[in-house]
Amino acid sequence: MAQQNYHIGNFEANTQKIIDGINKAKAQGADLALFSELCVCGYPPRDFLEFDDFINKCYEAIDTIKEHADTIGVLIGSPARNPYREGKDLFNAAFLLYEEEIKAEIHKTLLPTYDVFDENRYFEPAFEWKCIPFKGKKLAVTICEDIWNLGDNPLYRQTPMEVLIQESPDVMLNLSASPYNYAQDTVRNSIVKAHVDKYRIPMLYCNTIGSQTEIVFEGGSLVYDAAGNRVKELKYFEEDDFLYELAPQCPKGGSSPAQSQLKQEAPIRMETTITADSLEEKLLQKELPTGNTASPQSGPSQPGGSPLGGQGGQATYYYSAADVGKGSDIIAYLTDDKNINEIYCALLLGIRDYFQKMGFKKATLGASGGIDSAVVQALAVEALGKENVHVLLMPSEYSSSHSVSDAEQLSKNLDNRYDVVAIKDIYNSFLTTLHPIFGNLPFSVAEENIQSRVRGNLLMAVANKFGYILLNTSNKSELATGYGTLYGDMAGGLSVLGDVYKMQVYALARYINRKSEIIPEHILTKAPSAELRPNQKDSDSLPEYDVLDRILYNYIELRQGPKDIIAQGYDEALVKRTLKLVNLNEYKRNQFCPIIRVSSKAFGVGRRLPIVAKYLS
């Protein structure tokens, strides 16, 4: 099972990576090498799929790969042409290669069209479902979403495994490209376990890793045995592979509840390995959390007979990220150690892959002495190296002295280059130029935004001159409420914290300081401020962040309406004002840069709301 990082449209690199995986599998004596969904072209290819040349290159890559599938079977993912005139022109497919031939072609049935997914735009669902015979085994092959039609409210009318199980397969194999969010590991383990508890055969789930613009894939590929035990969970945020052996099949009708078992390399343990290049390897012991103790469902059918769970008694299942953390304090859940550790690693991977895959090397950002820019700066240095991060300190007449000193100390701690460029004279020149128009009107948001846009211009000038990418430092709480200036502090090529709530930003800062003080303590303890007018604080315009973030999470991630949120005890006027701010400021977010996605509902491609609308505004 090869968990690899692909690059959309980079056929040469993707093909070589797959061949390298095949060679490694051969060297270890494997009979079959399993790769992830659409690994040939990278996921999600989006409208590239509309180009015949792109599809031709996919087939050319398959032809190259199958030359290496001589003595070994290879399961890879690629678009496949639909031979029928009716329907979409393509299938999302898996190809079984063996003896330098295509032995089987499997089509994805369940095409997700929600959140960041838009597969129904491109692909035709499968017409038929058959197990694949291979070396004396029957393989039930599915592709990502094909195994997610579970719970008491199934999204689809069909479930491929309900058909495939009728042929008595020996093992379930799933090629996946399942994006990261901080509840995904819990849901993914639950989905896979629900399948093995129901069908009583092992499941091997191969996920991709890597970042594709906004979307991060964390890996965490899984092997579960027929008894419902997790045999192996591959690394998070790293390429990894695992050699397993499918043992001989137990006699039909035998006393064993499992029809086949996996020989394990090590004793079974519940483990998640979450790594970053400079971090110590850390194993987080975890069990599936308490949730719905319902029987796993697959389409309209219900499992019958023996109890679920593989260990006797009913198992616990999660089918939605919205259910994870339910019943917990929202801030405690959003900022718990497990989530912050993962978010940190996801953001590092998001930054690294964006720069490497786009051919960029160096980054710049505005260092204000505030918590958001401090966290982005620390992440950028960790992801790209201190020599590749150049920040600007741009104090105005409203900047406090400690803001400059805090920002300077941070750059000294990180040992990255920084320059101080005061904006007072530039700002005053704007006011002088605009005086014939502004006259003696009182100071307002117009003058505040001029300062922000001066800073944005300076940062973009430096980025253009030296070939840098400007990293945006706005957080999700600010973006949600419109607390930012278009073409000013909302400028940037990539948003690092745009899917991270303010309280999570503080938790990330503490995580960054877990071994030593990198971010000066004063940055963590002072009241947040944009410093665009005298004595300004964020709380002048927004609720306290520990309250605001709770309301925003209920509305954005959980999609609750105002009545549901108010019923939880939140002030009615505050809830209505907050939701109005969110909806009114869609026009700003529509012009914003790509956001690294870490939650189950991020701004950007996964949240499509009309700009000109009246609802709650």
Coordinates of C-alpha atoms in Angstrom, one line a residue:
M1 CA 0.0 0.0 0.0
A2 CA 1.7 3.2 -1.3
Q3 CA 0.7 6.5 0.3
Q4 CA 2.2 9.1 -2.0
N5 CA 2.2 12.9 -2.8
Y6 CA 1.2 13.7 -6.3
H7 CA 1.2 16.9 -8.4
I8 CA -1.8 17.7 -10.5
G9 CA -1.0 17.5 -14.2
N10 CA 2.7 16.6 -13.6
F11 CA 2.5 13.3 -15.4
E12 CA 6.2 12.6 -15.6
A13 CA 6.7 13.1 -11.9
N14 CA 3.5 11.2 -10.9
T15 CA 4.4 8.3 -13.2
Q16 CA 7.9 8.0 -11.9
K17 CA 6.6 8.1 -8.3
I18 CA 4.2 5.3 -9.0
I19 CA 7.0 3.2 -10.7
D20 CA 9.2 3.8 -7.7
G21 CA 6.4 2.5 -5.5
I22 CA 6.0 -0.6 -7.8
N23 CA 9.7 -1.3 -7.6
K24 CA 9.7 -1.0 -3.8
A25 CA 6.8 -3.4 -3.7
K26 CA 8.6 -5.9 -5.9
A27 CA 11.7 -5.7 -3.8
Q28 CA 9.6 -6.7 -0.8
G29 CA 7.9 -9.6 -2.6
A30 CA 4.4 -8.1 -2.9
D31 CA 1.9 -9.6 -5.2
L32 CA -0.2 -6.4 -5.5
A33 CA 0.7 -2.7 -5.2
L34 CA -2.2 -0.4 -4.2
F35 CA -2.1 3.4 -4.9
S36 CA -4.6 6.2 -4.4
E37 CA -7.5 7.7 -6.3
L38 CA -6.6 9.5 -9.6
C39 CA -2.9 9.1 -8.7
V40 CA -1.9 9.3 -12.4
C41 CA -3.1 12.9 -12.8
G42 CA -3.4 14.1 -9.2
Y43 CA -6.6 15.0 -7.3
P44 CA -8.6 17.2 -7.9
P45 CA -7.9 17.8 -11.6
R46 CA -11.1 19.9 -12.0
D47 CA -11.6 21.4 -15.5
F48 CA -8.4 19.9 -16.8
L49 CA -10.6 16.9 -17.3
E50 CA -12.3 18.8 -20.1
F51 CA -9.2 18.8 -22.2
D52 CA -8.7 15.7 -24.5
D53 CA -4.9 16.2 -24.3
F54 CA -5.0 15.9 -20.5
I55 CA -6.9 12.6 -20.8
N56 CA -4.5 11.4 -23.5
K57 CA -1.6 12.0 -21.2
C58 CA -3.4 9.9 -18.5
Y59 CA -3.6 7.0 -20.9
E60 CA 0.0 7.5 -22.0
A61 CA 1.0 7.3 -18.3
I62 CA -1.0 4.1 -17.8
D63 CA 0.8 2.6 -20.8
T64 CA 4.2 3.4 -19.2
I65 CA 3.2 2.1 -15.8
K66 CA 1.8 -1.2 -17.1
E67 CA 5.3 -2.1 -18.5
H68 CA 6.4 -2.3 -14.8
A69 CA 3.3 -4.4 -13.8
D70 CA 4.9 -7.5 -15.2
T71 CA 5.2 -9.9 -12.2
I72 CA 3.2 -7.8 -9.9
G73 CA -0.4 -6.5 -9.9
V74 CA -0.9 -2.7 -9.7
L75 CA -4.0 -0.9 -8.8
I76 CA -3.9 2.8 -9.8
G77 CA -6.5 5.6 -10.2
S78 CA -7.1 7.6 -13.4
P79 CA -9.8 9.1 -15.4
A80 CA -11.2 6.7 -18.0
R81 CA -13.2 7.5 -21.1
N82 CA -16.9 6.5 -21.3
P83 CA -17.4 4.4 -24.5
Y84 CA -21.2 5.2 -24.5
R85 CA -22.6 8.4 -26.1
E86 CA -25.0 8.9 -23.2
G87 CA -23.8 10.4 -20.0
K88 CA -20.6 12.2 -19.1
D89 CA -17.5 11.5 -21.2
L90 CA -15.4 10.2 -18.3
F91 CA -15.4 7.8 -15.4
N92 CA -13.4 8.2 -12.2
A93 CA -11.7 4.8 -12.5
A94 CA -9.2 2.3 -11.0
F95 CA -7.1 0.1 -13.3
L96 CA -5.8 -3.3 -12.4
L97 CA -2.5 -3.8 -14.3
Y98 CA -0.8 -7.2 -14.5
E99 CA 1.4 -9.0 -16.9
E100 CA 1.9 -5.7 -18.7
E101 CA -1.8 -5.5 -19.5
I102 CA -5.0 -3.8 -18.2
K103 CA -6.8 -6.7 -16.5
A104 CA -9.7 -4.8 -15.1
E105 CA -11.3 -1.3 -15.0
I106 CA -13.4 -0.3 -12.0
H107 CA -15.6 2.8 -12.1
K108 CA -16.5 5.0 -9.1
T109 CA -20.2 4.9 -8.3
L110 CA -20.8 7.6 -5.7
L111 CA -19.7 11.0 -7.0
P112 CA -19.4 13.6 -4.3
T113 CA -20.8 17.0 -5.2
Y114 CA -20.6 19.0 -2.0
D115 CA -18.1 21.0 -0.1
V116 CA -14.8 21.0 -2.1
F117 CA -16.0 18.1 -4.3
D118 CA -17.6 18.6 -7.8
E119 CA -17.2 15.1 -9.4
N120 CA -20.7 15.0 -10.9
R121 CA -19.6 17.8 -13.1
Y122 CA -17.1 15.6 -14.8
F123 CA -17.8 11.9 -14.2
E124 CA -20.5 9.3 -15.0
P125 CA -21.3 6.9 -12.2
A126 CA -20.6 3.2 -12.6
F127 CA -23.0 1.0 -14.5
E128 CA -21.9 -2.4 -13.0
W129 CA -20.2 -3.8 -10.0
K130 CA -18.0 -6.9 -10.1
C131 CA -15.3 -8.4 -7.9
I132 CA -11.9 -8.8 -9.5
P133 CA -10.3 -12.3 -9.4
F134 CA -6.5 -12.0 -8.7
K135 CA -4.1 -14.8 -7.7
G136 CA -6.8 -16.9 -6.1
K137 CA -8.5 -14.0 -4.3
K138 CA -11.6 -12.0 -5.0
L139 CA -11.0 -8.3 -4.7
A140 CA -13.8 -5.9 -3.9
V141 CA -12.4 -2.6 -5.3
T142 CA -14.1 0.7 -4.5
I143 CA -13.0 4.3 -4.9
C144 CA -13.1 6.8 -2.0
E145 CA -16.8 8.0 -1.7
D146 CA -18.0 4.6 -2.6
I147 CA -17.6 3.5 1.0
W148 CA -19.1 6.7 2.6
N149 CA -22.8 6.1 2.2
L150 CA -23.4 5.2 5.8
G151 CA -25.4 6.5 8.7
D152 CA -29.1 7.0 9.2
N153 CA -29.4 9.5 6.3
P154 CA -27.5 8.1 3.3
L155 CA -26.7 10.6 0.6
Y156 CA -27.0 8.1 -2.3
R157 CA -29.5 5.5 -3.4
Q158 CA -26.8 3.0 -4.2
T159 CA -23.9 1.4 -2.3
P160 CA -21.4 -0.7 -4.3
M161 CA -20.4 -3.0 -1.5
E162 CA -23.9 -4.2 -1.2
V163 CA -23.6 -5.7 -4.6
L164 CA -19.9 -6.7 -4.4
I165 CA -20.4 -8.6 -1.1
Q166 CA -22.8 -11.0 -2.9
E167 CA -19.8 -12.5 -4.7
S168 CA -18.1 -13.3 -1.3
P169 CA -14.9 -11.3 -1.8
D170 CA -11.8 -11.9 0.3
V171 CA -10.8 -8.3 0.9
M172 CA -12.1 -4.7 0.4
L173 CA -9.6 -2.3 -1.3
N174 CA -10.3 1.4 -1.5
L175 CA -8.4 3.9 -3.5
S176 CA -9.0 7.3 -1.9
A177 CA -8.2 11.0 -2.1
S178 CA -9.9 12.2 1.1
P179 CA -9.1 15.7 2.2
Y180 CA -7.9 16.6 5.7
N181 CA -9.9 18.3 8.4
Y182 CA -9.4 17.9 12.1
A183 CA -12.3 15.5 12.5
Q184 CA -11.4 13.4 9.5
D185 CA -9.3 10.8 11.2
T186 CA -12.1 9.9 13.5
V187 CA -14.7 9.7 10.8
R188 CA -12.4 7.8 8.4
N189 CA -11.6 5.1 11.0
S190 CA -15.3 4.8 11.8
I191 CA -16.2 4.4 8.2
V192 CA -13.7 1.7 7.6
K193 CA -14.5 -0.1 10.8
A194 CA -18.2 0.0 10.1
H195 CA -17.5 -1.8 6.8
V196 CA -15.4 -4.6 8.3
D197 CA -17.9 -5.0 11.2
K198 CA -20.7 -5.4 8.7
Y199 CA -19.1 -7.5 5.9
R200 CA -16.6 -9.4 8.1
I201 CA -13.7 -9.2 5.7
P202 CA -10.6 -7.0 5.9
M203 CA -10.4 -3.6 4.4
L204 CA -7.3 -1.8 3.0
Y205 CA -7.8 1.9 2.5
C206 CA -5.1 3.8 0.6
N207 CA -5.3 7.6 0.9
T208 CA -3.1 10.2 -0.8
I209 CA -1.1 12.9 1.0
G210 CA 0.1 16.3 0.0
S211 CA -1.5 19.7 -0.6
Q212 CA -3.2 20.9 -3.8
T213 CA -3.6 24.7 -3.4
E214 CA -6.3 24.9 -0.7
I215 CA -6.9 21.2 -0.1
V216 CA -4.6 19.2 2.2
F217 CA -4.5 15.4 2.2
E218 CA -3.0 13.9 5.3
G219 CA -2.6 10.3 4.4
G220 CA -3.4 8.1 7.4
S221 CA -4.1 5.1 5.2
L222 CA -5.6 2.2 7.0
V223 CA -5.6 -1.6 7.3
Y224 CA -8.4 -3.2 9.4
D225 CA -8.7 -7.0 9.8
A226 CA -11.9 -8.9 9.5
A227 CA -12.5 -8.8 13.3
G228 CA -12.7 -5.0 13.2
N229 CA -9.2 -4.4 14.6
R230 CA -7.0 -1.7 13.3
V231 CA -3.8 -3.4 12.1
K232 CA -2.0 -0.3 10.8
E233 CA -2.5 3.4 10.3
L234 CA 0.1 5.0 8.0
K235 CA 1.8 8.2 8.8
Y236 CA 0.1 11.6 8.7
F237 CA 1.4 14.4 6.5
E238 CA 4.2 12.1 5.1
E239 CA 4.6 9.6 2.3
D240 CA 4.6 6.1 3.7
D241 CA 4.0 2.5 2.6
F242 CA 3.0 -0.7 4.3
L243 CA 3.5 -4.4 3.3
Y244 CA 0.8 -6.7 4.5
E245 CA 0.0 -10.3 3.8
L246 CA -3.5 -11.7 3.2
A247 CA -3.6 -15.0 5.0
P248 CA -5.3 -18.1 3.5
Q249 CA -9.1 -18.0 3.6
C250 CA -10.9 -19.7 6.5
P251 CA -13.3 -22.5 5.5
K252 CA -16.7 -21.2 4.6
G253 CA -19.1 -21.8 7.5
G254 CA -16.2 -22.2 10.0
S255 CA -16.4 -21.1 13.6
S256 CA -14.2 -18.1 13.0
P257 CA -16.3 -14.8 12.6
A258 CA -13.7 -13.6 10.1
Q259 CA -13.5 -15.1 6.6
S260 CA -9.9 -14.0 6.3
Q261 CA -7.3 -12.3 8.5
L262 CA -4.2 -10.1 8.0
K263 CA -0.9 -11.2 9.3
Q264 CA 0.4 -8.3 11.3
E265 CA 3.9 -7.0 11.4
A266 CA 3.5 -5.9 15.0
P267 CA 0.9 -6.2 17.8
I268 CA -2.3 -4.3 17.1
R269 CA -2.4 -0.9 18.7
M270 CA -4.5 2.2 18.2
E271 CA -2.0 4.7 16.9
T272 CA -1.8 7.9 14.9
T273 CA 1.6 9.2 13.8
I274 CA 1.6 12.9 13.2
T275 CA 4.9 14.3 12.0
A276 CA 6.6 17.5 10.8
D277 CA 10.1 17.5 9.5
S278 CA 11.6 19.3 12.6
L279 CA 9.3 17.7 15.2
E280 CA 10.1 14.7 17.2
E281 CA 8.0 11.7 16.2
K282 CA 5.0 11.7 18.5
L283 CA 2.5 8.9 18.9
L284 CA -0.9 10.0 20.1
Q285 CA -2.8 7.1 21.6
K286 CA -6.5 7.4 20.8
E287 CA -9.7 5.4 20.7
L288 CA -12.7 6.1 18.5
P289 CA -14.6 8.7 20.6
T290 CA -18.0 8.1 21.9
G291 CA -20.7 8.9 19.4
N292 CA -23.6 7.3 17.7
T293 CA -23.9 3.6 18.7
A294 CA -26.0 2.7 15.7
S295 CA -25.5 -0.2 13.3
P296 CA -23.5 0.7 10.2
Q297 CA -25.7 1.1 7.2
S298 CA -25.0 0.7 3.5
G299 CA -27.8 2.1 1.4
P300 CA -31.3 0.8 2.4
S301 CA -30.0 -2.5 3.8
Q302 CA -29.2 -3.1 7.5
P303 CA -26.8 -5.7 8.8
G304 CA -28.4 -8.6 10.5
G305 CA -27.3 -11.3 12.8
S306 CA -24.3 -11.0 15.1
P307 CA -23.6 -7.9 17.2
L308 CA -21.2 -5.3 15.7
G309 CA -17.8 -4.3 16.7
G310 CA -15.7 -7.4 16.3
Q311 CA -15.1 -7.5 20.0
G312 CA -18.6 -8.3 21.1
G313 CA -21.2 -5.6 21.7
Q314 CA -22.1 -2.6 19.6
A315 CA -19.4 -0.5 18.0
T316 CA -19.4 3.3 18.0
Y317 CA -19.5 5.1 14.6
Y318 CA -19.1 8.6 13.3
Y319 CA -20.3 9.4 9.8
S320 CA -19.9 13.2 9.8
A321 CA -17.3 15.7 10.9
A322 CA -20.1 17.7 12.5
D323 CA -20.7 14.9 15.0
V324 CA -17.1 14.8 16.2
G325 CA -16.7 17.1 19.3
K326 CA -20.5 17.3 19.7
G327 CA -21.3 17.8 23.4
S328 CA -17.9 19.2 24.1
D329 CA -17.1 22.9 24.8
I330 CA -16.5 24.3 21.3
I331 CA -13.3 26.2 22.2
A332 CA -11.9 23.2 24.1
Y333 CA -12.6 21.0 21.1
L334 CA -11.2 23.4 18.6
T335 CA -8.0 24.0 20.6
D336 CA -7.3 20.5 22.0
D337 CA -3.8 19.2 21.7
K338 CA -4.6 16.6 19.1
N339 CA -6.3 19.1 16.8
I340 CA -3.7 21.8 17.2
N341 CA -0.9 19.3 16.5
E342 CA -2.6 18.2 13.3
I343 CA -3.4 21.7 12.2
Y344 CA 0.2 22.8 12.7
C345 CA 1.4 19.9 10.5
A346 CA -1.3 20.5 7.9
L347 CA -0.4 24.2 7.6
L348 CA 3.3 23.4 7.2
L349 CA 2.5 20.9 4.4
G350 CA 0.2 23.4 2.8
I351 CA 2.9 26.1 2.7
R352 CA 5.6 23.7 1.5
D353 CA 3.6 22.1 -1.2
Y354 CA 2.2 25.4 -2.5
F355 CA 5.7 26.8 -2.9
Q356 CA 7.4 23.6 -4.2
K357 CA 4.7 22.6 -6.7
M358 CA 4.4 26.2 -8.0
G359 CA 8.2 26.7 -8.2
F360 CA 8.4 29.4 -5.6
K361 CA 11.1 29.6 -3.0
K362 CA 10.8 32.8 -0.8
A363 CA 8.0 34.4 1.1
T364 CA 7.3 37.8 2.6
L365 CA 4.6 39.1 5.0
G366 CA 3.8 42.1 7.2
A367 CA 5.0 41.6 10.7
S368 CA 2.8 43.8 13.0
G369 CA 3.8 42.5 16.4
G370 CA 0.4 40.8 16.6
I371 CA -0.5 37.1 17.1
D372 CA -1.6 36.3 13.6
S373 CA 1.4 37.6 11.7
A374 CA 3.7 36.0 14.4
V375 CA 2.2 32.5 13.9
V376 CA 2.3 32.8 10.1
Q377 CA 6.0 34.0 10.3
A378 CA 6.9 31.1 12.5
L379 CA 5.2 28.6 10.3
A380 CA 6.8 30.1 7.2
V381 CA 10.3 29.8 8.7
E382 CA 9.6 26.2 9.7
A383 CA 8.2 25.3 6.3
L384 CA 10.6 27.2 4.0
G385 CA 13.7 27.9 6.0
K386 CA 14.7 31.1 7.7
E387 CA 16.8 32.2 4.7
N388 CA 13.6 32.2 2.6
V389 CA 11.4 34.4 4.7
H390 CA 11.8 38.2 4.6
V391 CA 9.3 40.3 6.6
L392 CA 8.5 44.0 6.7
L393 CA 7.7 45.9 9.9
M394 CA 5.6 48.9 8.8
P395 CA 4.8 51.0 11.9
S396 CA 2.4 54.0 11.6
E397 CA 1.9 56.9 14.0
Y398 CA -0.7 54.7 15.8
S399 CA 1.6 51.7 16.3
S400 CA 2.7 51.1 19.8
S401 CA 6.5 50.9 20.5
H402 CA 6.1 47.4 21.9
S403 CA 4.5 46.2 18.6
V404 CA 7.7 47.1 16.8
S405 CA 10.0 45.6 19.5
D406 CA 7.9 42.5 19.7
A407 CA 8.1 42.0 15.9
E408 CA 11.8 42.6 16.0
Q409 CA 12.3 40.1 18.8
L410 CA 10.3 37.5 16.9
S411 CA 12.5 37.9 13.8
K412 CA 15.7 37.7 16.0
N413 CA 14.3 34.5 17.6
L414 CA 13.6 33.0 14.2
D415 CA 16.8 34.5 12.6
N416 CA 15.0 35.6 9.5
R417 CA 15.6 38.8 7.6
Y418 CA 13.4 41.8 8.5
D419 CA 13.3 45.5 7.5
V420 CA 11.5 48.4 9.2
V421 CA 9.7 50.7 6.7
A422 CA 7.7 53.4 8.5
I423 CA 4.5 54.4 6.7
K424 CA 3.8 57.8 8.4
D425 CA 5.1 59.9 5.6
I426 CA 3.4 57.8 2.8
Y427 CA 0.2 57.9 4.8
N428 CA 0.3 61.7 5.2
S429 CA 1.0 62.1 1.5
F430 CA -2.2 60.3 0.8
L431 CA -4.1 62.6 3.1
T432 CA -2.6 65.6 1.5
T433 CA -3.5 64.4 -2.0
L434 CA -7.1 63.6 -0.9
H435 CA -7.7 66.7 1.1
P436 CA -9.4 68.6 -1.8
I437 CA -11.9 65.7 -1.8
F438 CA -12.1 64.8 1.9
G439 CA -12.0 68.4 3.1
N440 CA -12.4 68.6 6.9
L441 CA -14.6 65.5 7.3
P442 CA -13.8 63.6 10.5
F443 CA -11.4 60.7 10.7
S444 CA -13.1 57.4 9.7
V445 CA -12.6 53.9 8.3
A446 CA -11.3 55.6 5.1
E447 CA -8.2 56.8 6.8
E448 CA -7.8 53.5 8.6
N449 CA -7.9 51.6 5.4
I450 CA -5.4 53.9 3.7
Q451 CA -2.8 52.7 6.2
S452 CA -3.6 49.1 5.5
R453 CA -3.5 49.6 1.8
V454 CA -0.1 51.4 2.0
R455 CA 1.2 48.4 3.8
G456 CA -0.3 46.1 1.1
N457 CA 1.4 48.1 -1.6
L458 CA 4.8 48.0 0.1
L459 CA 4.6 44.3 0.6
M460 CA 3.6 43.7 -3.0
A461 CA 6.3 45.9 -4.2
V462 CA 8.9 43.9 -2.3
A463 CA 7.3 40.7 -3.5
N464 CA 7.4 41.8 -7.1
K465 CA 11.0 43.1 -6.9
F466 CA 12.5 40.0 -5.4
G467 CA 10.1 37.2 -6.6
Y468 CA 8.5 36.6 -3.2
I469 CA 5.0 35.3 -2.5
L470 CA 3.1 37.3 0.0
L471 CA 1.6 35.2 2.7
N472 CA -1.7 36.6 4.1
T473 CA -2.1 36.7 7.9
S474 CA -5.9 37.1 8.3
N475 CA -7.6 34.5 10.5
K476 CA -11.0 32.8 10.0
S477 CA -12.7 34.9 12.7
E478 CA -11.7 38.1 10.9
L479 CA -12.6 36.9 7.5
A480 CA -16.0 35.7 8.7
T481 CA -16.9 39.1 10.1
G482 CA -15.3 41.2 7.4
Y483 CA -12.7 42.6 9.8
G484 CA -10.1 43.3 7.1
T485 CA -9.3 45.7 4.3
L486 CA -9.6 44.7 0.7
Y487 CA -6.3 45.2 -1.1
G488 CA -4.7 45.9 2.2
D489 CA -4.3 43.3 4.9
M490 CA -6.4 41.0 2.8
A491 CA -3.7 41.0 0.1
G492 CA -1.7 37.9 -0.5
G493 CA -1.0 34.9 -2.7
L494 CA -1.8 32.3 0.0
S495 CA -3.8 32.5 3.2
V496 CA -2.2 30.5 6.0
L497 CA -4.7 31.1 8.8
G498 CA -7.9 31.8 6.9
D499 CA -9.4 28.5 8.1
V500 CA -8.1 28.9 11.7
Y501 CA -10.3 30.6 14.3
K502 CA -8.7 33.3 16.5
M503 CA -8.7 31.1 19.6
Q504 CA -7.0 28.3 17.6
V505 CA -4.3 30.9 16.5
Y506 CA -3.5 31.5 20.2
A507 CA -3.3 27.7 20.7
L508 CA -1.0 27.4 17.7
A509 CA 1.3 30.1 19.2
R510 CA 1.5 28.2 22.4
Y511 CA 2.2 25.0 20.5
I512 CA 5.0 26.7 18.6
N513 CA 6.4 27.8 22.0
R514 CA 6.1 24.3 23.5
K515 CA 9.9 23.8 23.8
S516 CA 11.2 27.4 24.0
E517 CA 9.9 30.9 23.6
I518 CA 9.9 31.7 19.9
I519 CA 6.9 34.0 19.8
P520 CA 7.5 36.6 22.5
E521 CA 5.1 36.1 25.5
H522 CA 3.9 39.7 25.2
I523 CA 2.4 39.0 21.8
L524 CA 0.3 36.2 23.3
T525 CA -0.9 38.3 26.3
K526 CA -1.6 41.7 24.8
A527 CA -5.1 42.7 23.6
P528 CA -5.4 42.2 19.8
S529 CA -5.5 45.4 17.8
A530 CA -5.3 46.6 14.2
E531 CA -3.6 49.8 15.5
L532 CA -5.2 52.0 12.8
R533 CA -6.4 54.6 15.2
P534 CA -5.5 55.7 18.7
N535 CA -6.0 53.0 21.4
Q536 CA -7.8 50.7 19.0
K537 CA -8.7 47.2 20.1
D538 CA -10.4 44.4 18.2
S539 CA -13.1 44.2 20.9
D540 CA -14.2 47.7 19.9
S541 CA -15.7 46.2 16.8
L542 CA -16.1 42.5 17.6
P543 CA -17.3 40.4 20.5
E544 CA -14.6 38.7 22.6
Y545 CA -13.1 36.0 20.5
D546 CA -14.0 33.1 22.8
V547 CA -17.6 34.0 22.3
L548 CA -17.4 35.0 18.7
D549 CA -15.6 31.8 17.7
R550 CA -18.3 29.7 19.3
I551 CA -21.1 31.5 17.4
L552 CA -19.1 31.3 14.1
Y553 CA -18.4 27.5 14.5
N554 CA -22.1 26.8 15.1
Y555 CA -23.1 28.8 12.0
I556 CA -20.3 27.9 9.6
E557 CA -19.2 24.4 10.4
L558 CA -22.5 23.1 11.9
R559 CA -24.8 25.2 9.6
Q560 CA -27.1 26.1 12.5
G561 CA -29.6 29.0 12.1
P562 CA -30.0 31.9 14.5
K563 CA -32.8 30.2 16.5
D564 CA -30.7 27.1 17.2
I565 CA -27.7 29.2 18.2
I566 CA -29.7 31.5 20.4
A567 CA -31.4 28.5 22.1
Q568 CA -27.9 27.5 23.4
G569 CA -27.8 30.6 25.6
Y570 CA -26.1 33.2 23.3
D571 CA -27.4 36.7 23.3
E572 CA -30.0 37.2 20.6
A573 CA -28.8 40.6 19.4
L574 CA -25.2 39.4 19.3
V575 CA -26.0 36.3 17.3
K576 CA -28.1 38.2 14.7
R577 CA -25.4 40.9 14.4
T578 CA -22.6 38.2 14.0
L579 CA -24.5 36.2 11.3
K580 CA -25.3 39.5 9.5
L581 CA -21.6 40.4 9.4
V582 CA -20.8 36.9 8.0
N583 CA -23.3 37.2 5.2
L584 CA -22.7 40.8 4.3
N585 CA -19.0 40.3 3.9
E586 CA -19.2 37.5 1.3
Y587 CA -18.1 40.0 -1.3
K588 CA -14.8 40.5 0.5
R589 CA -14.1 36.8 0.8
N590 CA -15.0 36.3 -2.9
Q591 CA -11.9 38.4 -3.8
F592 CA -9.6 36.7 -1.3
C593 CA -6.6 34.4 -2.0
P594 CA -6.6 30.6 -1.6
I595 CA -7.0 29.4 2.0
I596 CA -5.3 26.3 3.3
R597 CA -8.2 24.1 4.4
V598 CA -8.1 22.5 7.9
S599 CA -11.7 22.4 9.0
S600 CA -14.8 20.7 7.6
K601 CA -16.1 23.9 6.1
A602 CA -13.6 26.5 4.9
F603 CA -14.2 29.7 3.1
G604 CA -13.4 29.4 -0.6
V605 CA -14.1 26.5 -3.0
G606 CA -16.0 24.5 -0.4
R607 CA -18.5 27.2 0.7
R608 CA -20.5 28.7 -2.1
L609 CA -22.9 31.5 -1.0
P610 CA -24.4 34.2 -3.1
I611 CA -22.9 37.7 -2.7
V612 CA -26.1 39.6 -3.5
A613 CA -28.6 38.0 -1.1
K614 CA -30.9 39.0 1.8
Y615 CA -30.8 35.9 4.0
L616 CA -29.8 37.0 7.6
S617 CA -28.3 40.2 6.3

